[in-house]
XYZ file of C-alpha atoms in Angstrom:
73
model
C 99.964 -153.475 68.279
C 97.046 -155.002 70.155
C 96.840 -157.785 67.579
C 100.454 -158.695 68.284
C 99.691 -159.000 71.969
C 96.367 -160.827 71.686
C 96.773 -163.010 68.598
C 100.491 -163.694 68.674
C 100.570 -164.024 72.449
C 103.468 -161.639 72.822
C 103.964 -159.723 76.032
C 103.142 -156.058 75.520
C 106.668 -155.140 76.582
C 108.137 -157.187 73.703
C 106.070 -155.263 71.175
C 106.402 -151.747 72.549
C 109.949 -151.803 73.903
C 111.661 -151.789 70.520
C 109.755 -150.761 67.379
C 112.863 -151.820 65.447
C 112.438 -155.434 66.550
C 111.375 -158.035 64.008
C 109.197 -161.113 64.379
C 112.260 -163.334 64.600
C 113.722 -161.097 67.316
C 110.838 -162.186 69.571
C 110.867 -165.799 68.341
C 107.816 -165.651 66.073
C 108.127 -168.058 63.172
C 106.723 -167.790 59.655
C 103.468 -169.516 60.634
C 102.892 -167.000 63.419
C 103.601 -164.184 60.954
C 101.098 -165.651 58.487
C 98.425 -165.877 61.188
C 99.129 -162.313 62.238
C 99.039 -161.103 58.639
C 95.683 -162.788 57.974
C 94.250 -161.337 61.176
C 95.349 -157.797 60.247
C 94.052 -158.164 56.687
C 90.694 -159.559 57.835
C 90.216 -157.096 60.665
C 91.297 -153.946 58.844
C 90.877 -154.779 55.149
C 94.529 -153.983 54.527
C 96.648 -156.134 52.249
C 100.072 -156.953 53.646
C 102.466 -158.455 51.148
C 104.842 -161.315 51.837
C 107.718 -158.845 51.618
C 106.726 -157.604 55.090
C 107.542 -160.974 56.705
C 110.832 -159.514 57.925
C 109.456 -156.065 58.714
C 109.938 -154.459 62.088
C 107.014 -153.892 64.411
C 107.320 -150.181 63.701
C 107.066 -150.802 59.951
C 103.984 -152.990 60.413
C 102.301 -150.348 62.548
C 103.102 -147.690 59.930
C 101.724 -149.930 57.168
C 98.482 -150.540 59.053
C 98.093 -146.847 59.923
C 98.661 -145.852 56.289
C 96.145 -148.463 55.150
C 93.571 -147.213 57.632
C 94.137 -143.644 56.442
C 93.607 -144.746 52.833
C 90.315 -146.457 53.736
C 89.123 -143.359 55.593
C 89.379 -141.211 52.466
């Protein structure tokens, strides 16, 4: 979630208030999603497919957490 706040410039309340919210719900466009995706992939070594462009914040957090768990094994 910190990446969403720092890199995407979203207020923390927008990210944490509704884990069911999508990028478009908080007015992030496809370029912002791409930048966010690259940042997550570079920082955590987790591949995020294009199919997650319309994912909710909760789904993205779950994906990152699962990826981190996989790398820890």
